[in-house]
Coordinates of C-alpha atoms in Angstrom, one line a residue:
M10 CA 120.6 89.6 110.5
Q11 CA 118.0 88.9 108.8
A12 CA 116.3 85.9 107.1
L13 CA 115.3 87.5 103.9
I14 CA 112.4 85.9 101.8
F15 CA 112.8 86.3 98.1
I16 CA 109.3 86.5 96.1
D17 CA 109.6 85.8 92.3
L18 CA 106.8 88.3 91.2
D19 CA 106.6 86.4 87.9
H20 CA 105.2 83.7 90.0
V21 CA 102.7 85.6 91.8
H22 CA 99.1 84.6 90.8
P23 CA 96.3 86.7 93.0
V24 CA 93.5 84.6 93.8
V25 CA 90.0 86.3 94.1
D26 CA 87.0 84.3 94.8
G27 CA 88.8 81.0 93.8
V28 CA 89.7 82.0 90.6
W29 CA 93.5 82.1 89.7
H30 CA 94.7 85.5 87.9
R31 CA 97.7 87.0 86.5
A32 CA 98.9 90.8 87.0
I33 CA 102.1 92.4 86.5
L34 CA 103.5 93.5 89.4
D35 CA 106.4 95.9 89.7
S36 CA 106.7 95.2 93.3
V37 CA 105.2 93.2 96.2
P38 CA 101.9 95.6 97.0
D39 CA 101.1 96.5 100.4
P40 CA 98.5 95.3 102.1
G41 CA 94.9 96.8 101.0
E42 CA 96.8 98.1 97.8
D43 CA 94.9 97.9 94.5
V44 CA 96.0 95.3 92.4
T45 CA 94.7 95.1 88.4
M46 CA 94.9 91.8 87.1
L47 CA 95.3 91.4 83.3
C48 CA 91.5 90.4 82.5
G49 CA 91.1 94.2 84.3
L50 CA 89.7 93.2 87.5
T51 CA 91.0 95.2 90.3
A52 CA 91.2 94.2 94.1
P53 CA 93.1 94.8 97.3
A54 CA 95.9 92.9 97.9
G55 CA 95.9 90.4 101.2
F56 CA 98.4 87.9 102.1
K57 CA 97.8 84.4 103.7
S58 CA 100.1 81.2 104.0
R59 CA 99.5 78.9 101.4
D60 CA 98.8 76.4 104.3
S61 CA 95.4 78.3 105.2
R62 CA 93.9 77.9 101.9
D63 CA 91.1 75.1 101.7
P64 CA 92.4 71.8 100.6
N65 CA 89.1 70.9 99.0
C66 CA 88.8 74.0 97.2
V67 CA 89.7 73.8 93.6
L68 CA 91.1 77.1 91.9
V69 CA 90.3 77.6 88.3
T70 CA 92.4 80.0 86.2
C71 CA 90.8 83.1 84.7
V72 CA 90.5 82.6 80.8
H73 CA 90.9 86.4 80.2
C74 CA 93.8 86.5 82.0
D75 CA 95.2 83.4 80.4
Y76 CA 94.0 85.0 77.0
Q77 CA 96.0 88.3 77.6
Y78 CA 99.0 86.2 79.0
R79 CA 99.3 84.3 76.1
R80 CA 99.0 87.1 73.5
A81 CA 101.5 89.4 75.6
N82 CA 104.0 86.4 75.3
G83 CA 103.6 85.3 72.0
F84 CA 102.1 81.9 73.2
P85 CA 99.7 80.2 70.8
I86 CA 96.2 80.6 71.7
P87 CA 94.0 77.5 70.8
P88 CA 90.9 78.4 68.7
N89 CA 88.7 76.9 70.9
H90 CA 90.0 79.1 74.1
P91 CA 87.2 79.9 76.3
A92 CA 88.0 83.6 76.4
L93 CA 87.1 83.8 72.6
S94 CA 83.4 82.8 73.1
R95 CA 82.9 86.1 75.1

């Protein structure tokens, strides 16, 4: 018998250098496997418990991933969205 842990890939947000990204994942990547974020950044996958994150570290959202996510899903993009000033 196994204790299965189900992971909803729509809710997986890779964090690279304190920045919260979005990626389209077909499956859970293997450790070390490259993950490409919506903004184009690629980084190897790694896994840690959420409890291991520094509670004083504030994660910020990648504005370029957010822009691509909104565009792909038909969500409104405000005219002052930070990704538009690039």
